[in-house]
mmCIF file of C-alpha atoms and ligand atoms in Angstrom:
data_model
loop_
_atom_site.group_PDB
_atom_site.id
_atom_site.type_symbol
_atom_site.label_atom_id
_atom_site.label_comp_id
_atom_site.label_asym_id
_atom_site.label_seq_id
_atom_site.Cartn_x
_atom_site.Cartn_y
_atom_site.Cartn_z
ATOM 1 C CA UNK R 779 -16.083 9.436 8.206
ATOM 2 C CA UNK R 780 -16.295 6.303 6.472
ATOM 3 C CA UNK R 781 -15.562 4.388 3.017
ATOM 4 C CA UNK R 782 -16.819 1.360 1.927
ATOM 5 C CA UNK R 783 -16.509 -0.713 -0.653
ATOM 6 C CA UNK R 784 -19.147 -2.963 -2.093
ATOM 7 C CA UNK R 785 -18.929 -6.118 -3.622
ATOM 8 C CA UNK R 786 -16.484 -4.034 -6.520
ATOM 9 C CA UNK R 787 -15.502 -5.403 -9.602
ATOM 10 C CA UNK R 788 -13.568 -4.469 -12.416
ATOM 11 C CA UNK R 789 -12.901 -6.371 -15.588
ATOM 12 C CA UNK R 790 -10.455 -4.268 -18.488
ATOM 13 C CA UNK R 791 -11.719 -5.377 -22.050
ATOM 14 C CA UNK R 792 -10.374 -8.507 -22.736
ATOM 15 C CA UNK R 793 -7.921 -9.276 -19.355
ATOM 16 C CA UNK R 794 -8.585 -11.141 -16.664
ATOM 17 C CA UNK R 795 -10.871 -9.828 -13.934
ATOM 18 C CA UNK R 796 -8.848 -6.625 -11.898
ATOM 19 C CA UNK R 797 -11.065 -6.949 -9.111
ATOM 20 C CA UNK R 798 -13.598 -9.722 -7.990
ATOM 21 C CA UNK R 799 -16.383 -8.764 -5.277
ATOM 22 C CA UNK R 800 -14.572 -6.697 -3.147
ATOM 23 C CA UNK R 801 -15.587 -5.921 0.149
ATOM 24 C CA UNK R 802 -14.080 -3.191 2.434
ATOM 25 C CA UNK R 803 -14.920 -1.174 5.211
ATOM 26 C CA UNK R 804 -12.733 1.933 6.413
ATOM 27 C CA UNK R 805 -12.774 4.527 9.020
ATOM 28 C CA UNK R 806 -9.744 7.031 10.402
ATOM 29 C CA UNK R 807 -6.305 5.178 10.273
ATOM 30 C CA UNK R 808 -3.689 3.875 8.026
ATOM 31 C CA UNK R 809 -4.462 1.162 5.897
ATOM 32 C CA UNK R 810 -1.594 -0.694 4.583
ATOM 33 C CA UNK R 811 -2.857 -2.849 1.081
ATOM 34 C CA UNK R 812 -0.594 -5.306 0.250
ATOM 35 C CA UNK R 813 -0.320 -7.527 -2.966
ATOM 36 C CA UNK R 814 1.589 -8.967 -5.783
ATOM 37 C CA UNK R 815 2.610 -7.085 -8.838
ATOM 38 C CA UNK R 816 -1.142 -7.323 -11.142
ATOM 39 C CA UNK R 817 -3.262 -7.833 -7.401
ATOM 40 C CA UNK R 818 -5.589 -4.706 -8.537
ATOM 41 C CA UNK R 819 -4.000 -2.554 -5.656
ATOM 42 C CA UNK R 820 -3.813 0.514 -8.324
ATOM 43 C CA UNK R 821 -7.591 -0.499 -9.932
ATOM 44 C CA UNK R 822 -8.773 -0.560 -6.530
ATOM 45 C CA UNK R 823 -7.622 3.108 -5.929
ATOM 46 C CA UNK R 824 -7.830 4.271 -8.908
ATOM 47 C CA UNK R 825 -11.570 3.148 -8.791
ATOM 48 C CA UNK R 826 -11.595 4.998 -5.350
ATOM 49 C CA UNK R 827 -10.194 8.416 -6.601
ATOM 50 C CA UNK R 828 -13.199 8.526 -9.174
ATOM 51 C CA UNK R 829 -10.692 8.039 -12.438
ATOM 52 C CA UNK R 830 -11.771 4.070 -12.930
ATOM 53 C CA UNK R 831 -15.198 3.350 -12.767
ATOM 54 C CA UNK R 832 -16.447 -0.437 -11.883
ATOM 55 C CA UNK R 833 -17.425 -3.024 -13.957
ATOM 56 C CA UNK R 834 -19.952 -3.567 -10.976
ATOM 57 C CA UNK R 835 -20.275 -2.712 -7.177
ATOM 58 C CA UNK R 836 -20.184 0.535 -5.508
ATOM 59 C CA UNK R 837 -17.705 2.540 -3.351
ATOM 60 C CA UNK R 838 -19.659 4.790 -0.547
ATOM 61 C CA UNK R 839 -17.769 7.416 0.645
ATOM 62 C CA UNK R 840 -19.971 8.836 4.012
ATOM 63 C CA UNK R 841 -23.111 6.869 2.498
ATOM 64 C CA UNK R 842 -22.840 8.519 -0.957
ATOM 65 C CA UNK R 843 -22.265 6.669 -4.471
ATOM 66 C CA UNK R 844 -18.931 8.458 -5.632
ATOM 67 C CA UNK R 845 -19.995 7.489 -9.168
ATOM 68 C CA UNK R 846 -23.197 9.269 -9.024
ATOM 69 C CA UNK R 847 -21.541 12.062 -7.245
ATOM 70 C CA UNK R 848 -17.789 11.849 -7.461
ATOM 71 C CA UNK R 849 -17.510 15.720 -6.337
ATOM 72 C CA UNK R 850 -18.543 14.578 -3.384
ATOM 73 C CA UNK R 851 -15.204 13.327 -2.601
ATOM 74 C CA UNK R 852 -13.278 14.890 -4.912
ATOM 75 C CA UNK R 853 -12.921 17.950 -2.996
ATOM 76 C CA UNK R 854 -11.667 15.890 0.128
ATOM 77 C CA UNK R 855 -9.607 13.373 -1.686
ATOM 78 C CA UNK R 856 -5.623 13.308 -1.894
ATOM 79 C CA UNK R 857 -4.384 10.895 -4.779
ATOM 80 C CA UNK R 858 -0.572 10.100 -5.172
ATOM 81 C CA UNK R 859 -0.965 7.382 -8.611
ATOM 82 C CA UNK R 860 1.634 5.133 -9.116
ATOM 83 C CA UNK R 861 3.305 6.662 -12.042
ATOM 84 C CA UNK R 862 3.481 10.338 -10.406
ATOM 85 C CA UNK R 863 5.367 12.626 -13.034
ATOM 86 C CA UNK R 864 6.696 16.001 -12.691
ATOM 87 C CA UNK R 865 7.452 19.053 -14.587
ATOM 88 C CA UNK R 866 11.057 18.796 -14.641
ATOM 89 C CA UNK R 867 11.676 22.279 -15.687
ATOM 90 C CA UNK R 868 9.522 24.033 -12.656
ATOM 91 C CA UNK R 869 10.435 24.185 -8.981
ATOM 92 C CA UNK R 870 8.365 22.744 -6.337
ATOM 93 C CA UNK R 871 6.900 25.838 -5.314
ATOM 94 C CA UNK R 872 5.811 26.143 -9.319
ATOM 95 C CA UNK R 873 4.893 22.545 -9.354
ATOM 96 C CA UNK R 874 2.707 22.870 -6.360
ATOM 97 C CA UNK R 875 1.489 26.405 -6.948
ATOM 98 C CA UNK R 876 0.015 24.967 -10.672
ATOM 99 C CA UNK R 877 -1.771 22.076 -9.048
ATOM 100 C CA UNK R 878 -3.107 24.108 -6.376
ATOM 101 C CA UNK R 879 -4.947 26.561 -9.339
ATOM 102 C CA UNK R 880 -5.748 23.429 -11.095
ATOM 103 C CA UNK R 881 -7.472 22.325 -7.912
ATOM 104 C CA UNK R 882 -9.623 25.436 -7.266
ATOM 105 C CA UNK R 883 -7.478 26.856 -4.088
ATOM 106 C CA UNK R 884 -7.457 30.273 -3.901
ATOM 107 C CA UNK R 885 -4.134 32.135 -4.366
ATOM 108 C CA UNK R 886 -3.959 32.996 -1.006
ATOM 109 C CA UNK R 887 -4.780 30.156 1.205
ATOM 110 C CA UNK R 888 -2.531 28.323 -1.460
ATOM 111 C CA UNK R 889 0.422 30.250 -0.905
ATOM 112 C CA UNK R 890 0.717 29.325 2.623
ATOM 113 C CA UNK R 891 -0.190 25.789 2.154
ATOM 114 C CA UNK R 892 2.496 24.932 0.385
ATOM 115 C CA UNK R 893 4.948 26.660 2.573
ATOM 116 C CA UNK R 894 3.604 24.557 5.567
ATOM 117 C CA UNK R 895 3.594 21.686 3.324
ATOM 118 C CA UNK R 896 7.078 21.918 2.138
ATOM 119 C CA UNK R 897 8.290 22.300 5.908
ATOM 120 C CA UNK R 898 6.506 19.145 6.306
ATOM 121 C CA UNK R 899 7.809 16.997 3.749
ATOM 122 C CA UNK R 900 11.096 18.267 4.110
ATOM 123 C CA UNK R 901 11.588 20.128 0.898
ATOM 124 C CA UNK R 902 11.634 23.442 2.365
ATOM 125 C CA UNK R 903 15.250 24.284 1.343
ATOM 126 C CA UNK R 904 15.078 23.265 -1.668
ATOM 127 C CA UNK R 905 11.936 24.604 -2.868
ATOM 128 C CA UNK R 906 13.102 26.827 -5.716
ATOM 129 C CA UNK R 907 15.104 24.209 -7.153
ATOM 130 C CA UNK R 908 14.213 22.235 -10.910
ATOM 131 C CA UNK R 909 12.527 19.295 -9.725
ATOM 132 C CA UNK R 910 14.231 17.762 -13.058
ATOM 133 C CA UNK R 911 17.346 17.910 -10.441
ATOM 134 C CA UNK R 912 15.489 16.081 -7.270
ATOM 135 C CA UNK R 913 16.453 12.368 -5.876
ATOM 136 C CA UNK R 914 13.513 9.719 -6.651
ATOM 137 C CA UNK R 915 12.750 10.265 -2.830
ATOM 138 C CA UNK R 916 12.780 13.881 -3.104
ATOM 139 C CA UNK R 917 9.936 13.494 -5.810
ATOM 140 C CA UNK R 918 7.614 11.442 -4.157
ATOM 141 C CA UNK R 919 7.857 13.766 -1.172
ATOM 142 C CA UNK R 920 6.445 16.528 -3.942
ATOM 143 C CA UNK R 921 3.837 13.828 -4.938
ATOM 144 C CA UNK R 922 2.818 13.277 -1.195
ATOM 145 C CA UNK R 923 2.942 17.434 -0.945
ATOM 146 C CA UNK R 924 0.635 17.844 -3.562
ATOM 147 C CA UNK R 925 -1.822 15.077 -2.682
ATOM 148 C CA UNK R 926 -2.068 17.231 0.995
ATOM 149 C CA UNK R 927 -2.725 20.157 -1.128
ATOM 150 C CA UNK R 928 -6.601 20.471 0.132
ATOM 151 C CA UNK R 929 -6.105 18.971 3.609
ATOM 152 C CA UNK R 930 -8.145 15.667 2.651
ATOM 153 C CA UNK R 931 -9.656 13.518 4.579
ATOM 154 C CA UNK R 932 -9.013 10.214 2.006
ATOM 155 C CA UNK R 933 -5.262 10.454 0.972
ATOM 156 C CA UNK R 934 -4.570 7.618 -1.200
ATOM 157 C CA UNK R 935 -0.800 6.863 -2.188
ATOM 158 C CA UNK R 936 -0.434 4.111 -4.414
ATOM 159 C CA UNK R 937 3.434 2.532 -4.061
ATOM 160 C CA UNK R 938 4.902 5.390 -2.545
ATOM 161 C CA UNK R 939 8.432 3.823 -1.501
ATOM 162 C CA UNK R 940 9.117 2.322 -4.885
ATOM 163 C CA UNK R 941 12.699 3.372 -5.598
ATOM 164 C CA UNK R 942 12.675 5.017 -2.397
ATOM 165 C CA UNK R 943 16.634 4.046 -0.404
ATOM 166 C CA UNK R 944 16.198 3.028 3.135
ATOM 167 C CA UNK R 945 16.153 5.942 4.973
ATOM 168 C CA UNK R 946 14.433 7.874 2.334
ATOM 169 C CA UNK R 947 11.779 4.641 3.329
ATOM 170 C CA UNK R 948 12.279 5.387 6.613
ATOM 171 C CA UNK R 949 11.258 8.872 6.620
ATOM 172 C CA UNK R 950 8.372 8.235 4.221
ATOM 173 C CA UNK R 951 6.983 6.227 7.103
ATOM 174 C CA UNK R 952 7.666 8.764 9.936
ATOM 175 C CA UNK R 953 5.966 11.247 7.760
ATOM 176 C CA UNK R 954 2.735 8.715 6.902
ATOM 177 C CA UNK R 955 2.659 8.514 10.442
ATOM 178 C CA UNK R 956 2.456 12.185 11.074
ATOM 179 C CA UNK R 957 -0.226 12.794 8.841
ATOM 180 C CA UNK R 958 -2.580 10.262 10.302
ATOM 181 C CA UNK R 959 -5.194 11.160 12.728
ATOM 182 C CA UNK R 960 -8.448 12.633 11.643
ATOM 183 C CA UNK R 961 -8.286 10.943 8.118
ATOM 184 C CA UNK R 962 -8.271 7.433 5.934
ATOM 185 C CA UNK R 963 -4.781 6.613 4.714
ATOM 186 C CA UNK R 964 -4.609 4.078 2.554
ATOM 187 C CA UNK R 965 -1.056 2.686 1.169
ATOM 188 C CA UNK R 966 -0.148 0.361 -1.502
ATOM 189 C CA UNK R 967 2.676 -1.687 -1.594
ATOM 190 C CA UNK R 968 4.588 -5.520 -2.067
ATOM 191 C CA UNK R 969 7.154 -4.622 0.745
ATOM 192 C CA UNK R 970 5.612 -5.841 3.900
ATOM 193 C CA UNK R 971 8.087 -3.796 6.060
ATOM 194 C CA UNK R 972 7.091 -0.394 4.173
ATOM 195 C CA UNK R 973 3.666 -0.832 6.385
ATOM 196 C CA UNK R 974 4.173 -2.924 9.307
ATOM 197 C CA UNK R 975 5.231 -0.307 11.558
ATOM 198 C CA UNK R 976 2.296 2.182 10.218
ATOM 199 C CA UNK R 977 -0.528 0.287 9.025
ATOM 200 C CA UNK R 978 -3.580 0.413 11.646
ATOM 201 C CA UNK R 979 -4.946 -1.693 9.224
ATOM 202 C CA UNK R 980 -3.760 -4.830 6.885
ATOM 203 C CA UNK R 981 -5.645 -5.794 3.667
ATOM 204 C CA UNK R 982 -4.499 -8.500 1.577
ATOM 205 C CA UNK R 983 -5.165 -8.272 -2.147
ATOM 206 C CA UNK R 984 -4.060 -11.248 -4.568
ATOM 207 C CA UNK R 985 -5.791 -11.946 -7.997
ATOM 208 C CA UNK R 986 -8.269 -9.231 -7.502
ATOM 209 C CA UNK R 987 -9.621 -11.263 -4.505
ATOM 210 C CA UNK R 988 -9.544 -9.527 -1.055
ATOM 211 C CA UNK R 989 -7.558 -12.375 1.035
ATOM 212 C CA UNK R 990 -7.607 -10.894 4.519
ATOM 213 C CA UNK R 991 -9.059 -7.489 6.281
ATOM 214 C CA UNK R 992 -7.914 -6.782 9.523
ATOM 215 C CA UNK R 993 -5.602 -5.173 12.131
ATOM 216 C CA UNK R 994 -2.522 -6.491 11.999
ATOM 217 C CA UNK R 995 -2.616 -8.909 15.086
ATOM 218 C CA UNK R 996 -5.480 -10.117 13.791
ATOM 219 C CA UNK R 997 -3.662 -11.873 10.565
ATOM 220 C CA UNK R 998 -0.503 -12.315 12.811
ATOM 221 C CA UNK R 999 -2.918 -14.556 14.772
ATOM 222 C CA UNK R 1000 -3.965 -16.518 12.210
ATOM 223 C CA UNK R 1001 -0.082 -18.065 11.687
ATOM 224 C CA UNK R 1002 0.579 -18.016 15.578
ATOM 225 C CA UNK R 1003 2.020 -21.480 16.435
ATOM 226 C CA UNK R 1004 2.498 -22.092 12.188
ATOM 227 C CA UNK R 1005 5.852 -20.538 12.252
ATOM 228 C CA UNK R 1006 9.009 -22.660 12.688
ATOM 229 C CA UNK R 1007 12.898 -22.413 12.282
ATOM 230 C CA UNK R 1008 14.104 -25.378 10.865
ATOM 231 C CA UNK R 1009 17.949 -25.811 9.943
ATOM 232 C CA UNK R 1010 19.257 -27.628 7.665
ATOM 233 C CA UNK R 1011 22.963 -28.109 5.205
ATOM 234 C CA UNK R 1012 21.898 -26.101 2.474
ATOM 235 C CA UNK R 1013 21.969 -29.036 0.115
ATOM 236 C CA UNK R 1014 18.605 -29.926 1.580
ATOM 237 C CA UNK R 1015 16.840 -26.692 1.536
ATOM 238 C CA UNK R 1016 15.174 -27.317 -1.656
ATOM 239 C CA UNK R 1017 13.780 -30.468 -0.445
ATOM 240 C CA UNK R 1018 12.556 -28.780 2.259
ATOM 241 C CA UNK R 1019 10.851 -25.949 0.084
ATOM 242 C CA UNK R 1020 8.867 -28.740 -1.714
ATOM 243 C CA UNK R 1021 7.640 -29.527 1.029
ATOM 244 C CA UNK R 1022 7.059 -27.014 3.308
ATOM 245 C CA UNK R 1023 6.311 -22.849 2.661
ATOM 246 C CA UNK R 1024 9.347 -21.089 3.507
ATOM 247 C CA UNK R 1025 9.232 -17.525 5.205
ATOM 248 C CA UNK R 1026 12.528 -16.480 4.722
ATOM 249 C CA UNK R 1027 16.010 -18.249 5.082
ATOM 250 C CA UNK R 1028 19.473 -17.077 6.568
ATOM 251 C CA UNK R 1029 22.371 -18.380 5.632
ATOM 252 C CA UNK R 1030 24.664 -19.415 8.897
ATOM 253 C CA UNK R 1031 27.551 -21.300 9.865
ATOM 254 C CA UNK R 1032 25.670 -24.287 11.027
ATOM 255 C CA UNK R 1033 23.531 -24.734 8.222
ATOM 256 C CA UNK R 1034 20.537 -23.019 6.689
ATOM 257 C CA UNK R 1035 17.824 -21.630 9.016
ATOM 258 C CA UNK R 1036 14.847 -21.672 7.541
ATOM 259 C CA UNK R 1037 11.459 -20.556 8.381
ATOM 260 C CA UNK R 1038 8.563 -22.820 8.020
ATOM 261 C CA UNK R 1039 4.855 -22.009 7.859
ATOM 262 C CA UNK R 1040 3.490 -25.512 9.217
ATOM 263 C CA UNK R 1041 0.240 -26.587 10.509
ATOM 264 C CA UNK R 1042 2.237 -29.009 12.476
ATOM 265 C CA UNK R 1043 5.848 -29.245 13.629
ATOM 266 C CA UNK R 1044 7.875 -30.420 10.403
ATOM 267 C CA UNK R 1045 10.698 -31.905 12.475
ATOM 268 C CA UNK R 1046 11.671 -33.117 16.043
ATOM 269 C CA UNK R 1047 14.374 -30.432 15.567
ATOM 270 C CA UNK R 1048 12.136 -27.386 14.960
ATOM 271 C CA UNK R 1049 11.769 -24.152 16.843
ATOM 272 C CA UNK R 1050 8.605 -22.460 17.508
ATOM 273 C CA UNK R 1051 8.963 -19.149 16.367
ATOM 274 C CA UNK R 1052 6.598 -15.576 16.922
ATOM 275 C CA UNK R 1053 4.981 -14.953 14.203
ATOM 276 C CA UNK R 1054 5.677 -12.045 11.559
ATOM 277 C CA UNK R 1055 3.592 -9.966 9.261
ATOM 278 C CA UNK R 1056 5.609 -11.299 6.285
ATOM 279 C CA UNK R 1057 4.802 -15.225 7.756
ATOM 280 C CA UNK R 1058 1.260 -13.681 8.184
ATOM 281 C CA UNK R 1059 0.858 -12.382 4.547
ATOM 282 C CA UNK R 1060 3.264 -15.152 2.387
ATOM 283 C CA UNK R 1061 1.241 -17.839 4.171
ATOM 284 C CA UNK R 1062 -2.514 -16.013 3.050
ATOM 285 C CA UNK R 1063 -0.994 -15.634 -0.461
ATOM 286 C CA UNK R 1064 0.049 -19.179 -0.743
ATOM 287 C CA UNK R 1065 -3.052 -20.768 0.850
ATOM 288 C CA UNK R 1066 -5.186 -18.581 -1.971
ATOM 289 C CA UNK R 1067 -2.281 -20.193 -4.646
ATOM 290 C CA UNK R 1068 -3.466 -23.845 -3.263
ATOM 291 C CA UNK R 1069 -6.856 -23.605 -3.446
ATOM 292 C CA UNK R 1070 -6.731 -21.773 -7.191
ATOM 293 C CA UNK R 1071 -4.041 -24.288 -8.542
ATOM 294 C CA UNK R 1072 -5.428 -27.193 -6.412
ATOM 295 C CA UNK R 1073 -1.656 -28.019 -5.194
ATOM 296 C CA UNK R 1074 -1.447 -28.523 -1.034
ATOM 297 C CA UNK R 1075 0.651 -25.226 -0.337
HETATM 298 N N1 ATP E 2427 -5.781 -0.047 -18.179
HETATM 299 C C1 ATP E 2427 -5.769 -1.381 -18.159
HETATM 300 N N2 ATP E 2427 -6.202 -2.114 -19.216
HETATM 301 C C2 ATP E 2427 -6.212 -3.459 -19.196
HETATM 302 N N3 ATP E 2427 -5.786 -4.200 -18.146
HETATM 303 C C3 ATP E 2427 -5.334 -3.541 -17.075
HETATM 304 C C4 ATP E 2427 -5.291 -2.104 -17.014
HETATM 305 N N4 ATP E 2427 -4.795 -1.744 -15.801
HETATM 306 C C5 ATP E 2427 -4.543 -2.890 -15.136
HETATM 307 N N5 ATP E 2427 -4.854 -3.965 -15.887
HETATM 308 C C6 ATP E 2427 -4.751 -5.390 -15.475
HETATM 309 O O1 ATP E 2427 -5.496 -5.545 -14.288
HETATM 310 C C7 ATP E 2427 -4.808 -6.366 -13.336
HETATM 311 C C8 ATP E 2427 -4.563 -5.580 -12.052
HETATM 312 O O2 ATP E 2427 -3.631 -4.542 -12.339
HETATM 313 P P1 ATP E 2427 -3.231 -3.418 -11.281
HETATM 314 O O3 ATP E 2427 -2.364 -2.429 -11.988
HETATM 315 O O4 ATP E 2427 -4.461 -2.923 -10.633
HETATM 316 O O5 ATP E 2427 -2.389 -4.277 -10.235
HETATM 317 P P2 ATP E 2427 -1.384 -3.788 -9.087
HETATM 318 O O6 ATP E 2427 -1.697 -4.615 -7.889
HETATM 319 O O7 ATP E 2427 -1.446 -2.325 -8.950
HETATM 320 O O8 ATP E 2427 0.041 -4.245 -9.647
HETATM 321 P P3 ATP E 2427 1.511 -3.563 -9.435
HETATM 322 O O9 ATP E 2427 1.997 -4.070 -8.101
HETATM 323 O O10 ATP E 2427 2.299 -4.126 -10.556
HETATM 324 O O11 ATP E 2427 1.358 -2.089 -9.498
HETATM 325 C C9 ATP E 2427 -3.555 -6.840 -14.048
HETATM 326 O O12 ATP E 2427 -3.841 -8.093 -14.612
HETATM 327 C C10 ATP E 2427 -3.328 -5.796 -15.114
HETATM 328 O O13 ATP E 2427 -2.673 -6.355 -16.218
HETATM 329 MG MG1 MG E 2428 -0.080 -0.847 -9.079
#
């Protein structure tokens, strides 16, 4: 099983370019794609469930072009988009029993898929509710049901935690986790933490440029010995931020403690800290930032 992406680009009359030369390789695992709000995370899969087509490039899904043949993955793809809607007046088992017909899944086989599917995604007790009446969590647990709906082996979910509270993120995650294995996850999202305990693999998107491909200690070792807490009296943290990227900051009693992405220590006084997947993914964002503006980051 494999996807790959080939030098994939995507320009929308008249905006800037979505996606520039894109180049991605994928097997089995959870891929965790990370960007900025306008990055091209939702062109990119979008162009990868077959509904976008590109400007230029090709996407290969087991060594077939999926815009000559998109049925070829059509039938084994699972596609949450970003702006999922429901039916608000049908239940889940409605919901789900429509998009199953829609999909070609015979009555049968469709009937118990969804009843092992709402088990799974925690909806079982609730099934023959309105989904008008469900949580925003509850929802995208019917989005992520109905993306399973033909067991596929690329299941795309494109921001699936937005809105989401922290344990409803929580056991989004759990769930991800479950359903890897024998299939190519791949997860869009700004919130580092929503991936970093899932993601086999990171990719960095900013701009429409691909930034970084890799497993997650492979970017985290591209900041190791870059990271630094300095403190400081608050009064002098935005000195500091003009001069130095800053992680993250916590407000203490002893000042502010800051932490630094730095080539070199930025003060006698600074701490060598392990590095994070946040350190690993502001400092790739801000180094593409430098070299597009021209501006030392
Ligand atoms: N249908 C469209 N027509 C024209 N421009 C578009 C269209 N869809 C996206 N764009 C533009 O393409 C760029 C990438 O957008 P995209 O929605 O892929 O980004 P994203 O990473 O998913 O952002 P977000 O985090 O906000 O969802 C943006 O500049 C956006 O304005
Ligand atoms: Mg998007």
């Amino acid at each position: 099983m494999q996807l790959l992406v080939e030098k994939l680009s995507k320009n929308y009359r008249g905006g800037v370019p979505a996606l520039r030369t894109v180049q991605l390789s994928l097997k089995p695992g959870i891929l965790g794609l990370l960007g900025p709000n306008g990055a091209g995370k939702s062109t990119l899969m979008r162009i990868l469930s077959t509904i976008t087509r590109p400007s230029s490039g090709r996407v290969l899904w087991n060594e077939i072009d999926i815009a000559r043949n998109p049925d070829a993955l059509r039938g084994v793809l699972g596609y949450l988009p970003q702006d999922f809607g429901v039916y608000p007046h049908l239940s889940a088992v409605e919901f789900l029993d429509y998009l199953a017909a829609v999909k070609g899944i015979p009555a049968a086989a469709a009937r118990q898929r969804i009843s092992e599917l709402l088990v799974l995604v925690n909806l079982a007790d609730v099934a023959k509710r309105p989904l008008g009446g469900y949580s925003g969590g509850m929802r995208q647990r019917v989005g992520i049901a109905q993306a399973l709906l033909n067991d596929p082996q690329l299941l795309i979910v494109d921001e699936p935690t937005a809105g989401l509270d922290p344990e409803e993120r929580v056991r989004f995650r759990n769930l991800l986790s479950e359903l890897s294995g024998e299939r190519i996850v791949i997860l869009s999202t700004h919130i580092v933490s929503d991936v970093e305990a899932v993601a086999t693999d990171i990719a960095i998107l900013a701009q429409g440029q691909l930034l970084a491909h890799g497993a997650p200690e492979v970017l985290l070792s591209r900041v190791t010995g870059k990271i630094w807490e300095v403190v400081v009296p608050s009064a002098e943290l935005p000195s500091l931020r003009q001069k130095h990227l800053i992680s993250s900051t916590a407000h203490r009693s002893d000042g502010v403690h800051a932490r630094v992405v730095s080539d070199t220590q930025p003060s006698a006084e600074a701490r060598q800290l392990e590095p994070s997947l946040e350190d690993a993914y502001l400092a790739a964002l801000a180094s593409q930032r430098s070299v597009v503006t021209g501006i030392a980051a």
